[in-house]
Short mmCIF file of C-alpha atoms (C1' of nucleotides) in Angstrom, two decimals:
data_model
loop_
_atom_site.label_atom_id
_atom_site.label_comp_id
_atom_site.label_asym_id
_atom_site.label_seq_id
_atom_site.Cartn_x
_atom_site.Cartn_y
_atom_site.Cartn_z
CA MET A 1 -88.68 11.45 53.90
CA GLN A 2 -88.09 11.55 49.96
CA PRO A 3 -89.02 7.79 49.19
CA GLU A 4 -85.91 8.64 46.46
CA GLN A 5 -84.26 9.25 49.36
CA THR A 6 -84.82 5.51 51.55
CA LYS A 7 -83.89 4.27 47.66
CA GLN A 8 -80.70 5.64 48.25
CA ARG A 9 -79.49 4.72 51.06
CA ILE A 10 -81.36 1.07 51.35
CA LEU A 11 -79.11 0.61 48.24
CA ALA A 12 -75.92 1.85 50.05
CA ALA A 13 -76.77 -0.56 52.59
CA ALA A 14 -77.56 -3.35 49.97
CA ALA A 15 -73.63 -2.62 48.11
CA GLU A 16 -71.92 -2.47 51.88
CA LEU A 17 -73.27 -5.60 52.26
CA PHE A 18 -73.38 -7.64 49.63
CA GLY A 19 -69.20 -6.71 49.27
CA GLU A 20 -68.87 -7.82 53.31
CA LEU A 21 -70.92 -10.91 53.06
CA GLY A 22 -71.98 -12.36 49.50
CA PHE A 23 -75.78 -11.93 48.46
CA ASP A 24 -76.48 -14.98 50.19
CA ALA A 25 -75.20 -14.75 53.53
CA THR A 26 -76.77 -10.92 54.21
CA SER A 27 -80.39 -10.49 55.31
CA THR A 28 -82.63 -8.25 54.29
CA ARG A 29 -83.03 -7.50 57.63
CA ASP A 30 -79.65 -6.24 58.17
CA ILE A 31 -79.91 -4.40 54.93
CA ALA A 32 -83.40 -2.78 56.78
CA ALA A 33 -81.25 -2.59 59.81
CA ARG A 34 -78.15 -0.71 58.61
CA SER A 35 -79.36 1.74 56.25
CA GLY A 36 -82.02 2.80 59.40
CA VAL A 37 -85.64 1.85 57.54
CA ASN A 38 -87.90 -0.41 57.89
CA LYS A 39 -87.56 -4.42 56.54
CA ALA A 40 -90.72 -3.78 54.37
CA LEU A 41 -89.80 -0.54 53.04
CA LEU A 42 -87.35 -3.06 50.54
CA HIS A 43 -89.66 -4.94 49.29
CA TYR A 44 -91.98 -1.63 48.98
CA HIS A 45 -89.29 -0.07 46.49
CA PHE A 46 -88.01 -2.87 45.28
CA GLY A 47 -90.53 -5.62 45.43
CA SER A 48 -88.20 -8.62 46.29
CA LYS A 49 -84.37 -9.86 47.16
CA ASP A 50 -83.61 -10.55 43.81
CA GLU A 51 -84.79 -7.19 42.42
CA LEU A 52 -83.47 -4.62 44.92
CA LEU A 53 -79.58 -6.94 43.37
CA ALA A 54 -80.66 -6.69 39.94
CA ALA A 55 -81.39 -3.14 41.04
CA LEU A 56 -78.51 -1.92 42.48
CA LEU A 57 -76.13 -3.59 38.96
CA ASP A 58 -78.38 -1.37 36.98
CA GLY A 59 -76.55 1.47 38.77
CA TYR A 60 -73.29 0.06 38.83
CA TYR A 61 -73.11 -1.40 35.36
CA GLY A 62 -74.93 2.06 34.00
CA ALA A 63 -71.88 4.50 35.68
CA LEU A 64 -69.29 2.23 34.84
CA THR A 65 -70.07 2.57 30.75
CA THR A 66 -70.47 6.22 31.78
CA THR A 67 -67.55 6.03 32.83
CA LEU A 68 -65.37 4.11 30.13
CA ALA A 69 -67.24 5.79 27.26
CA ALA A 70 -65.26 8.85 28.85
CA ALA A 71 -62.00 7.07 28.76
CA TRP A 72 -62.50 6.34 25.77
CA ARG A 73 -63.68 9.33 23.80
CA GLN A 74 -59.98 10.72 25.12
CA ARG A 75 -57.88 9.75 22.67
CA ALA A 76 -56.59 9.32 19.04
CA HIS A 77 -54.79 5.98 19.06
CA PRO A 78 -56.74 1.98 19.77
CA ALA A 79 -53.71 1.33 21.84
CA GLU A 80 -53.95 5.04 23.70
CA GLN A 81 -57.69 4.29 24.63
CA VAL A 82 -56.99 0.30 25.46
CA GLN A 83 -54.88 1.12 28.12
CA ASP A 84 -57.14 4.61 29.16
CA VAL A 85 -60.45 2.10 29.49
CA VAL A 86 -58.08 -0.13 31.44
CA ASP A 87 -56.87 2.61 33.75
CA ALA A 88 -60.52 3.98 33.81
CA TYR A 89 -61.46 0.19 34.39
CA ALA A 90 -59.72 0.13 37.00
CA ASP A 91 -59.87 2.78 39.31
CA PHE A 92 -64.45 2.16 39.00
CA LEU A 93 -62.96 -1.07 40.63
CA ALA A 94 -61.02 1.03 42.83
CA GLU A 95 -63.07 2.84 43.19
CA HIS A 96 -67.09 0.75 44.22
CA ARG A 97 -65.03 -2.49 45.82
CA ALA A 98 -68.55 -4.22 46.23
CA PHE A 99 -69.25 -3.63 42.56
CA CYS A 100 -66.72 -6.00 41.81
CA ALA A 101 -66.79 -8.73 44.90
CA ILE A 102 -71.28 -9.22 43.94
CA VAL A 103 -70.09 -9.39 40.08
CA HIS A 104 -67.50 -11.75 40.45
CA ARG A 105 -69.30 -14.39 43.21
CA GLU A 106 -72.15 -13.68 41.42
CA VAL A 107 -70.93 -15.08 38.13
CA ALA A 108 -68.33 -18.23 40.17
CA SER A 109 -71.97 -19.60 42.15
CA GLY A 110 -73.41 -19.14 37.90
CA ARG A 111 -76.34 -17.59 39.41
CA HIS A 112 -77.38 -14.03 37.45
CA VAL A 113 -75.33 -15.29 35.32
CA GLU A 114 -78.17 -14.01 32.33
CA GLN A 115 -77.82 -10.22 34.40
CA ILE A 116 -74.95 -10.77 34.52
CA VAL A 117 -73.58 -11.18 30.68
CA ALA A 118 -76.64 -8.79 29.51
CA ARG A 119 -75.30 -5.63 30.77
CA THR A 120 -71.35 -6.42 30.53
CA LEU A 121 -72.51 -7.13 26.59
CA SER A 122 -73.93 -3.51 26.49
CA VAL A 123 -70.73 -1.80 28.14
CA LEU A 124 -68.54 -4.35 25.70
CA GLU A 125 -70.64 -3.23 22.81
CA LEU A 126 -69.63 0.30 22.66
CA ARG A 127 -66.39 -1.43 22.01
CA ILE A 128 -66.29 -4.53 19.81
CA GLY A 129 -66.51 -2.62 16.83
CA TRP A 130 -62.44 -1.70 18.06
CA PHE A 131 -59.96 -3.20 15.25
CA GLY A 132 -62.64 -3.24 12.22
CA GLU A 133 -64.63 -6.18 12.46
CA GLY A 134 -65.70 -8.09 14.96
CA PRO A 135 -63.85 -9.85 17.99
CA THR A 136 -61.09 -12.63 16.30
CA ALA A 137 -60.18 -15.55 18.34
CA GLU A 138 -57.28 -13.77 19.40
CA LEU A 139 -58.89 -10.46 20.83
CA MET A 140 -60.82 -12.51 23.41
CA GLN A 141 -58.03 -14.24 24.60
CA ILE A 142 -56.37 -10.89 25.07
CA LEU A 143 -59.57 -9.20 26.96
CA THR A 144 -60.06 -12.08 28.83
CA SER A 145 -56.56 -11.59 30.50
CA VAL A 146 -56.35 -7.94 30.18
CA TYR A 147 -60.09 -8.51 32.38
CA GLY A 148 -58.60 -11.23 34.58
CA MET A 149 -55.74 -9.57 35.47
CA VAL A 150 -57.48 -6.41 36.14
CA VAL A 151 -60.30 -7.55 38.38
CA THR A 152 -58.48 -10.59 40.07
CA TYR A 153 -56.37 -7.96 41.91
CA PHE A 154 -59.86 -6.41 43.05
CA THR A 155 -61.24 -9.53 43.49
CA TYR A 156 -57.63 -10.97 45.66
CA GLY A 157 -57.33 -8.22 47.30
CA PRO A 158 -57.10 -9.36 50.93
CA VAL A 159 -55.56 -12.95 49.82
CA LEU A 160 -52.87 -10.10 47.96
CA ALA A 161 -53.20 -7.91 51.40
CA ARG A 162 -51.96 -11.15 53.81
CA LEU A 163 -49.11 -12.32 50.73
CA THR A 164 -47.37 -9.28 50.61
CA GLY A 165 -47.64 -7.49 53.90
CA ALA A 166 -49.04 -4.88 52.70
CA ASP A 167 -51.90 -2.76 51.07
CA PRO A 168 -53.08 -3.46 47.96
CA PHE A 169 -56.02 -0.96 47.28
CA ALA A 170 -53.45 2.36 48.84
CA ALA A 171 -52.13 4.87 46.31
CA ASP A 172 -49.57 3.82 45.34
CA ALA A 173 -50.37 -0.23 45.05
CA LEU A 174 -52.77 1.11 43.26
CA GLN A 175 -51.06 2.77 40.66
CA ALA A 176 -47.71 0.02 40.69
CA ARG A 177 -49.93 -2.41 38.76
CA LYS A 178 -52.19 -0.32 36.73
CA ARG A 179 -48.21 -0.15 35.60
CA HIS A 180 -47.86 -3.32 35.80
CA VAL A 181 -51.54 -4.44 33.32
CA ARG A 182 -50.92 -1.47 31.39
CA ARG A 183 -47.24 -2.55 29.62
CA ILE A 184 -48.39 -6.00 29.58
CA VAL A 185 -51.59 -4.59 27.48
CA ALA A 186 -48.61 -2.98 25.17
CA LEU A 187 -46.62 -6.25 24.80
CA LEU A 188 -49.74 -7.85 24.14
CA PHE A 189 -50.89 -5.20 21.48
CA ALA A 190 -47.76 -4.85 20.08
CA GLU A 191 -47.37 -8.42 19.22
CA MET A 192 -50.76 -8.74 18.09
CA ALA A 193 -50.80 -5.26 15.22
CA PRO A 194 -47.69 -3.32 15.35
CA ASP A 195 -48.77 -1.23 12.85
CA ALA A 196 -52.13 -0.05 14.87
CA LYS A 197 -49.78 0.24 18.10
CA GLY A 198 -50.16 4.55 18.51
CA THR A 199 -47.98 7.14 19.19
CA MET B 1 -71.67 -49.29 54.24
CA GLN B 2 -67.68 -48.31 54.90
CA PRO B 3 -67.67 -45.21 56.89
CA GLU B 4 -64.58 -44.24 54.58
CA GLN B 5 -67.13 -44.74 51.64
CA THR B 6 -69.34 -42.50 53.02
CA LYS B 7 -67.47 -40.03 53.92
CA GLN B 8 -66.44 -39.81 49.62
CA ARG B 9 -70.09 -39.72 48.15
CA ILE B 10 -70.43 -36.59 51.07
CA LEU B 11 -67.67 -35.06 49.89
CA ALA B 12 -68.49 -35.64 46.11
CA ALA B 13 -72.30 -34.00 46.79
CA ALA B 14 -70.83 -30.98 48.57
CA ALA B 15 -68.43 -30.88 45.75
CA GLU B 16 -70.96 -30.26 43.27
CA LEU B 17 -73.27 -28.09 45.12
CA PHE B 18 -70.89 -25.73 46.50
CA GLY B 19 -69.58 -25.16 42.96
CA GLU B 20 -72.57 -25.46 41.28
CA LEU B 21 -74.86 -22.70 43.75
CA GLY B 22 -72.43 -21.44 46.71
CA PHE B 23 -71.60 -22.89 50.01
CA ASP B 24 -74.23 -20.85 51.39
CA ALA B 25 -77.28 -21.60 48.84
CA THR B 26 -76.58 -25.07 49.57
CA SER B 27 -78.46 -27.31 51.54
CA THR B 28 -76.47 -29.60 54.25
CA ARG B 29 -79.98 -31.36 53.40
CA ASP B 30 -79.33 -30.79 49.66
CA ILE B 31 -76.07 -32.73 50.35
CA ALA B 32 -77.80 -36.11 51.81
CA ALA B 33 -80.02 -35.62 49.40
CA ARG B 34 -77.60 -35.90 46.29
CA SER B 35 -75.44 -37.81 47.97
CA GLY B 36 -77.77 -40.79 49.67
CA VAL B 37 -77.23 -40.61 53.11
CA ASN B 38 -79.48 -39.28 55.74
CA LYS B 39 -78.84 -35.30 55.94
CA ALA B 40 -77.57 -36.13 60.52
CA LEU B 41 -74.19 -38.22 59.00
CA LEU B 42 -72.78 -34.50 57.74
CA HIS B 43 -72.03 -33.72 61.57
CA TYR B 44 -71.38 -36.94 62.98
CA HIS B 45 -68.60 -37.67 59.71
CA PHE B 46 -67.61 -33.53 59.18
CA GLY B 47 -68.66 -32.32 62.66
CA SER B 48 -70.45 -28.85 60.64
CA LYS B 49 -71.15 -27.70 56.84
CA ASP B 50 -67.71 -25.16 57.64
CA GLU B 51 -65.81 -28.13 58.35
CA LEU B 52 -66.94 -29.89 55.68
CA LEU B 53 -66.37 -27.51 53.65
CA ALA B 54 -62.97 -27.03 55.15
CA ALA B 55 -62.28 -31.22 55.28
CA LEU B 56 -63.24 -30.35 50.74
CA LEU B 57 -60.38 -27.77 50.41
CA ASP B 58 -57.90 -30.33 51.88
CA GLY B 59 -58.88 -32.69 49.30
CA TYR B 60 -58.57 -30.25 46.79
CA TYR B 61 -55.34 -28.14 47.73
CA GLY B 62 -53.75 -31.94 48.57
CA ALA B 63 -54.25 -32.70 45.93
CA LEU B 64 -53.12 -29.42 43.41
CA THR B 65 -50.19 -29.22 46.01
CA THR B 66 -48.94 -32.84 44.35
CA THR B 67 -49.80 -31.82 40.69
CA LEU B 68 -47.44 -28.64 40.57
CA ALA B 69 -44.75 -30.45 42.19
CA ALA B 70 -44.91 -34.38 39.74
CA ALA B 71 -45.12 -30.43 37.54
CA TRP B 72 -42.05 -28.74 38.69
CA ARG B 73 -40.09 -30.95 38.93
CA GLN B 74 -40.51 -31.80 35.38
CA ARG B 75 -38.07 -29.31 33.60
CA ALA B 76 -34.69 -27.76 33.85
CA HIS B 77 -34.98 -24.15 33.18
CA PRO B 78 -36.99 -21.31 35.01
CA ALA B 79 -39.13 -20.25 31.93
CA GLU B 80 -40.39 -23.32 30.65
CA GLN B 81 -40.86 -25.00 34.46
CA VAL B 82 -42.82 -21.86 34.90
CA GLN B 83 -44.46 -22.89 31.73
CA ASP B 84 -45.45 -26.34 32.66
CA VAL B 85 -46.92 -25.01 36.05
CA VAL B 86 -49.33 -22.97 34.37
CA ASP B 87 -50.31 -25.01 32.57
CA ALA B 88 -50.66 -27.90 34.58
CA TYR B 89 -52.49 -25.31 36.88
CA ALA B 90 -55.02 -24.78 34.03
CA ASP B 91 -54.80 -28.59 33.60
CA PHE B 92 -56.79 -29.32 37.12
CA LEU B 93 -58.59 -26.28 37.03
CA ALA B 94 -60.50 -28.14 34.02
CA GLU B 95 -60.73 -31.20 35.33
CA HIS B 96 -62.03 -29.10 39.27
CA ARG B 97 -64.33 -26.36 37.71
CA ALA B 98 -66.20 -26.46 41.27
CA PHE B 99 -62.22 -26.48 43.31
CA CYS B 100 -62.33 -23.47 40.78
CA ALA B 101 -65.73 -21.86 41.86
CA ILE B 102 -66.08 -22.74 45.32
CA VAL B 103 -62.30 -21.02 46.29
CA HIS B 104 -63.21 -18.11 44.29
CA ARG B 105 -66.21 -17.52 45.15
CA GLU B 106 -65.46 -17.89 48.65
CA VAL B 107 -62.51 -14.62 48.73
CA ALA B 108 -64.95 -12.92 47.31
CA SER B 109 -67.21 -13.24 49.85
CA GLY B 110 -64.38 -12.55 52.06
CA ARG B 111 -65.14 -15.83 54.30
CA HIS B 112 -63.12 -17.85 54.68
CA VAL B 113 -59.95 -17.25 54.26
CA GLU B 114 -58.04 -17.68 56.13
CA GLN B 115 -58.10 -20.79 55.49
CA ILE B 116 -57.56 -20.27 51.73
CA VAL B 117 -54.55 -18.10 52.64
CA ALA B 118 -53.16 -20.61 54.72
CA ARG B 119 -53.22 -23.43 51.99
CA THR B 120 -52.36 -21.14 49.54
CA LEU B 121 -49.85 -20.13 50.95
CA SER B 122 -48.25 -23.48 50.85
CA VAL B 123 -48.70 -24.26 48.03
CA LEU B 124 -46.77 -21.03 46.77
CA GLU B 125 -44.37 -21.92 48.89
CA LEU B 126 -42.81 -25.12 47.14
CA ARG B 127 -41.79 -21.83 44.51
CA ILE B 128 -41.45 -18.67 46.08
CA GLY B 129 -37.38 -19.87 45.85
CA TRP B 130 -37.91 -19.75 42.15
CA PHE B 131 -35.35 -17.30 41.21
CA GLY B 132 -32.74 -17.52 44.04
CA GLU B 133 -34.04 -14.51 45.73
CA GLY B 134 -37.76 -13.43 48.19
CA PRO B 135 -40.70 -12.57 45.62
CA THR B 136 -39.88 -9.36 44.21
CA ALA B 137 -42.95 -6.81 43.44
CA GLU B 138 -42.20 -7.70 40.17
CA LEU B 139 -42.58 -11.10 40.73
CA MET B 140 -46.06 -11.07 42.72
CA GLN B 141 -47.13 -8.87 40.22
CA ILE B 142 -46.36 -11.62 37.12
CA LEU B 143 -47.66 -14.21 39.66
CA THR B 144 -50.86 -11.70 39.99
CA SER B 145 -51.37 -11.17 36.60
CA VAL B 146 -50.49 -15.22 35.27
CA TYR B 147 -52.98 -16.14 37.84
CA GLY B 148 -55.70 -13.60 37.35
CA MET B 149 -55.50 -15.06 33.24
CA VAL B 150 -55.78 -19.07 33.68
CA VAL B 151 -58.74 -18.34 37.16
CA THR B 152 -60.95 -16.00 34.68
CA TYR B 153 -60.70 -18.14 32.28
CA PHE B 154 -62.22 -20.74 34.44
CA THR B 155 -64.18 -18.63 36.46
CA TYR B 156 -66.30 -17.20 33.80
CA GLY B 157 -66.58 -19.78 32.07
CA PRO B 158 -70.45 -19.35 31.91
CA VAL B 159 -69.85 -15.70 30.53
CA LEU B 160 -67.09 -16.75 27.75
CA ALA B 161 -69.82 -19.02 26.42
CA ARG B 162 -72.57 -16.10 26.04
CA LEU B 163 -69.94 -14.47 24.13
CA THR B 164 -68.53 -16.34 22.14
CA GLY B 165 -70.63 -18.76 21.42
CA ALA B 166 -68.47 -21.68 21.57
CA ASP B 167 -68.09 -24.64 24.43
CA PRO B 168 -64.89 -22.59 26.61
CA PHE B 169 -64.33 -26.17 28.83
CA ALA B 170 -63.96 -27.92 24.63
CA ALA B 171 -60.41 -29.64 25.01
CA ASP B 172 -59.02 -26.75 21.76
CA ALA B 173 -61.07 -24.18 23.45
CA LEU B 174 -58.82 -24.74 26.69
CA GLN B 175 -56.27 -25.82 24.28
CA ALA B 176 -55.88 -22.11 22.60
CA ARG B 177 -55.79 -20.41 26.55
CA LYS B 178 -53.13 -22.29 27.63
CA ARG B 179 -51.05 -21.60 24.41
CA HIS B 180 -52.35 -17.59 24.95
CA VAL B 181 -51.32 -17.74 28.65
CA ARG B 182 -47.78 -19.62 27.83
CA ARG B 183 -47.27 -16.64 25.06
CA ILE B 184 -47.57 -13.64 27.59
CA VAL B 185 -46.18 -16.12 29.80
CA ALA B 186 -42.79 -15.74 27.83
CA LEU B 187 -43.28 -12.57 27.25
CA LEU B 188 -43.52 -11.79 30.67
CA PHE B 189 -40.72 -13.98 31.72
CA ALA B 190 -38.33 -12.45 28.55
CA GLU B 191 -38.64 -9.09 29.50
CA MET B 192 -38.25 -9.41 33.93
CA ALA B 193 -34.78 -11.64 33.68
CA PRO B 194 -33.54 -12.24 29.78
CA ASP B 195 -30.81 -14.10 31.23
CA ALA B 196 -32.49 -16.44 32.87
CA LYS B 197 -35.21 -17.44 29.16
CA GLY B 198 -34.38 -21.15 29.55
CA THR B 199 -33.60 -22.48 26.20
"C1'" DG C 1 -109.12 21.27 57.01
"C1'" DG C 2 -110.67 17.14 55.79
"C1'" DC C 3 -109.76 13.79 51.53
"C1'" DG C 4 -107.03 10.80 48.32
"C1'" DG C 5 -103.14 8.43 47.52
"C1'" DA C 6 -98.59 7.37 48.70
"C1'" DT C 7 -95.23 5.85 51.96
"C1'" DT C 8 -94.15 3.86 56.47
"C1'" DT C 9 -94.63 0.19 60.42
"C1'" DA C 10 -95.22 -3.61 64.10
"C1'" DG C 11 -96.31 -7.89 63.70
"C1'" DG C 12 -96.55 -12.49 62.00
"C1'" DC C 13 -96.53 -16.44 58.99
"C1'" DG C 14 -94.95 -20.45 56.97
"C1'" DA C 15 -91.18 -22.28 55.20
"C1'" DT C 16 -86.21 -23.54 55.65
"C1'" DC C 17 -81.80 -23.53 57.70
"C1'" DG C 18 -78.02 -25.79 60.88
"C1'" DC C 19 -78.41 -29.09 64.36
"C1'" DC C 20 -78.85 -31.93 68.13
"C1'" DC C 21 -80.64 -35.66 70.08
"C1'" DA C 22 -82.49 -41.18 71.23
"C1'" DA C 23 -83.08 -45.10 69.84
"C1'" DA C 24 -82.04 -48.74 66.11
"C1'" DA C 25 -79.25 -51.14 63.42
"C1'" DG C 26 -74.33 -52.32 61.90
"C1'" DT C 27 -69.45 -54.32 63.42
"C1'" DT C 28 -66.49 -56.45 65.82
"C1'" DG C 29 -63.73 -59.06 70.17
"C1'" DT C 30 -64.23 -62.69 72.48
"C1'" DA D 1 -74.00 -65.94 71.71
"C1'" DC D 2 -73.42 -61.43 74.04
"C1'" DA D 3 -71.37 -57.30 74.57
"C1'" DA D 4 -68.76 -52.78 73.70
"C1'" DC D 5 -68.81 -50.37 69.49
"C1'" DT D 6 -68.97 -47.38 65.80
"C1'" DT D 7 -72.17 -46.01 62.28
"C1'" DT D 8 -77.18 -45.43 60.57
"C1'" DT D 9 -82.11 -43.16 61.20
"C1'" DG D 10 -86.31 -40.29 62.40
"C1'" DG D 11 -87.30 -36.36 64.08
"C1'" DG D 12 -87.66 -32.50 66.29
"C1'" DC D 13 -85.91 -27.63 68.41
"C1'" DG D 14 -84.90 -22.79 68.21
"C1'" DA D 15 -83.22 -20.12 64.69
"C1'" DT D 16 -83.90 -17.72 60.97
"C1'" DC D 17 -85.16 -17.03 56.28
"C1'" DG D 18 -87.59 -14.11 52.16
"C1'" DC D 19 -92.54 -11.60 52.19
"C1'" DC D 20 -96.47 -10.01 53.49
"C1'" DT D 21 -101.01 -7.65 56.53
"C1'" DA D 22 -103.18 -4.44 58.49
"C1'" DA D 23 -103.40 -0.64 60.00
"C1'" DA D 24 -101.13 4.23 61.11
"C1'" DT D 25 -98.89 7.45 59.47
"C1'" DC D 26 -97.33 11.74 55.98
"C1'" DC D 27 -98.65 14.71 51.86
"C1'" DG D 28 -99.96 17.73 47.88
"C1'" DC D 29 -104.67 19.18 46.84
"C1'" DC D 30 -109.79 20.67 46.44
#
DNA sequence: GGCGGATTTAGGCGATCGCCCAAAAGTTGT
DNA sequence: ACAACTTTTGGGCGATCGCCTAAATCCGCC
C-alpha cells in the first residue's frame, strides 16, 4: 500500500473517532482498527497522537480557508459577501461534522487552544480588513454572535434532534437554519452600517 | 470531617478539574488530591466517576433552574422577561465557568447527552409556554441562536482573549456582551412578534 | 538478482486508569 | 464501656493507555 494512502486512511479513521468519541476517549488502537492498519504505523507516520490531531486539524483548516476564500470572492457588496461566507461556513460544518465537534470540544477543554487560535486567525485574517479599519469592538461582537449561532446549531445537533423530534441535519432543516442566520446577519449589518448594505 | 463536607469538597474539586481539563483527562486520583480526601472516597460517596459527574450536573442545573425562574418572574412583558432571563443566564455562566465548559464539551463529545438533554428540558419547560402555543420552528431558531450567542462567548473565552487582547470575562467586557445580546434579542422579537413586545 | 532504504508487523514495556477490598478510625446509641 | 454502624485509609487488581523495539516485508535501483 502507498504510504500516502495509509496516512489518509489513518486520518479518516481518526476524524471519525475523534468526532464521535472525543480525542481522549479514542485510543490509538481504535484508530488503527478502524483504518485497518497496524497500530505502530500511527506513530511511524505521525509521531504521536497529538501530532496526528494537529495533522488532522491542518487538513480541515486548509480546506476551510480555501472554501471561505472562494465564497468570499463571489460577490461585490459587503453584506452579501458576509452572507455567502456564513452560508459556506455552515455548509462546510454540515459536510465535516467531525471537524466541528473536535474543534469545539478541544476549545472547551482549554487544550490545543494554541493550535486552534493560530489556525482560526489565519482563516480570519482573510477578512479582518473587510471594513477598511481593524475589527472594532462592535464587529467582534457580531462575529462572535454569528459564529456562535452557526456553530452551536451543529454542536447541539443531537440535543436539537431530541427537542424538536426532527433531524437537524436534513437538507430542509439546514436550509431553514441558513435562512434564519442570513436574516439575522442582514438585520445586524443593516443596523450597524446601513450605508454599507449591498443591493 | 462531616461526610457532607467531604462530598462538597469532592464536587468542588471535580468541577474545577472537569472544567479545566475535561472529564476524560481528569483522573479520580487528581480529584482526590485536589480535594484532599482519599481516592476511595469518591467511589464510596458517589459510586463511580460517571455518577460523580451526574451529581455535579444535578447541582448546577438545580441552581440554574432556580436562577432563571427567579429572573423570569421579575417583569411583566415577554420581551423584557426574555431579556432578563438571557441576562441571568449570562451571569450564571460567568459565575460558573466550569459548568459551561463541562456541558459544552460533553455535548460536543456526544456523551452524557441523555442526562444533559433531560436537564435542559426541565429548565426549558418553565418557559416553553411563553407565547401561548408550543415552540414554533421560528421560536426554536431564535432560542438556538440566543443560546449560541451567549454560550459561545464563554466557551471561546480563551480564543477571544487571544483575538482581542483583552480579558473577555472582565466586568466591563461582560457588560458589553450582555448589551449586545440584549440588542439582538430586541431586534429578533420586534421582527417576529411586534405586538408582543413590551413597553 | 541482490542491495539499501522505506514501510509494516507482532509483541511488549512502563505508566496510568477506574474501581474494589479488608482493615483501621471515627461516631452514635445504650 | 461496649456494640453497631458509618466513614476513612492504604494497597492493589485487572485493564487499557501511548509509545517503543526488533525483526520481517516491500520496493526502486544498479
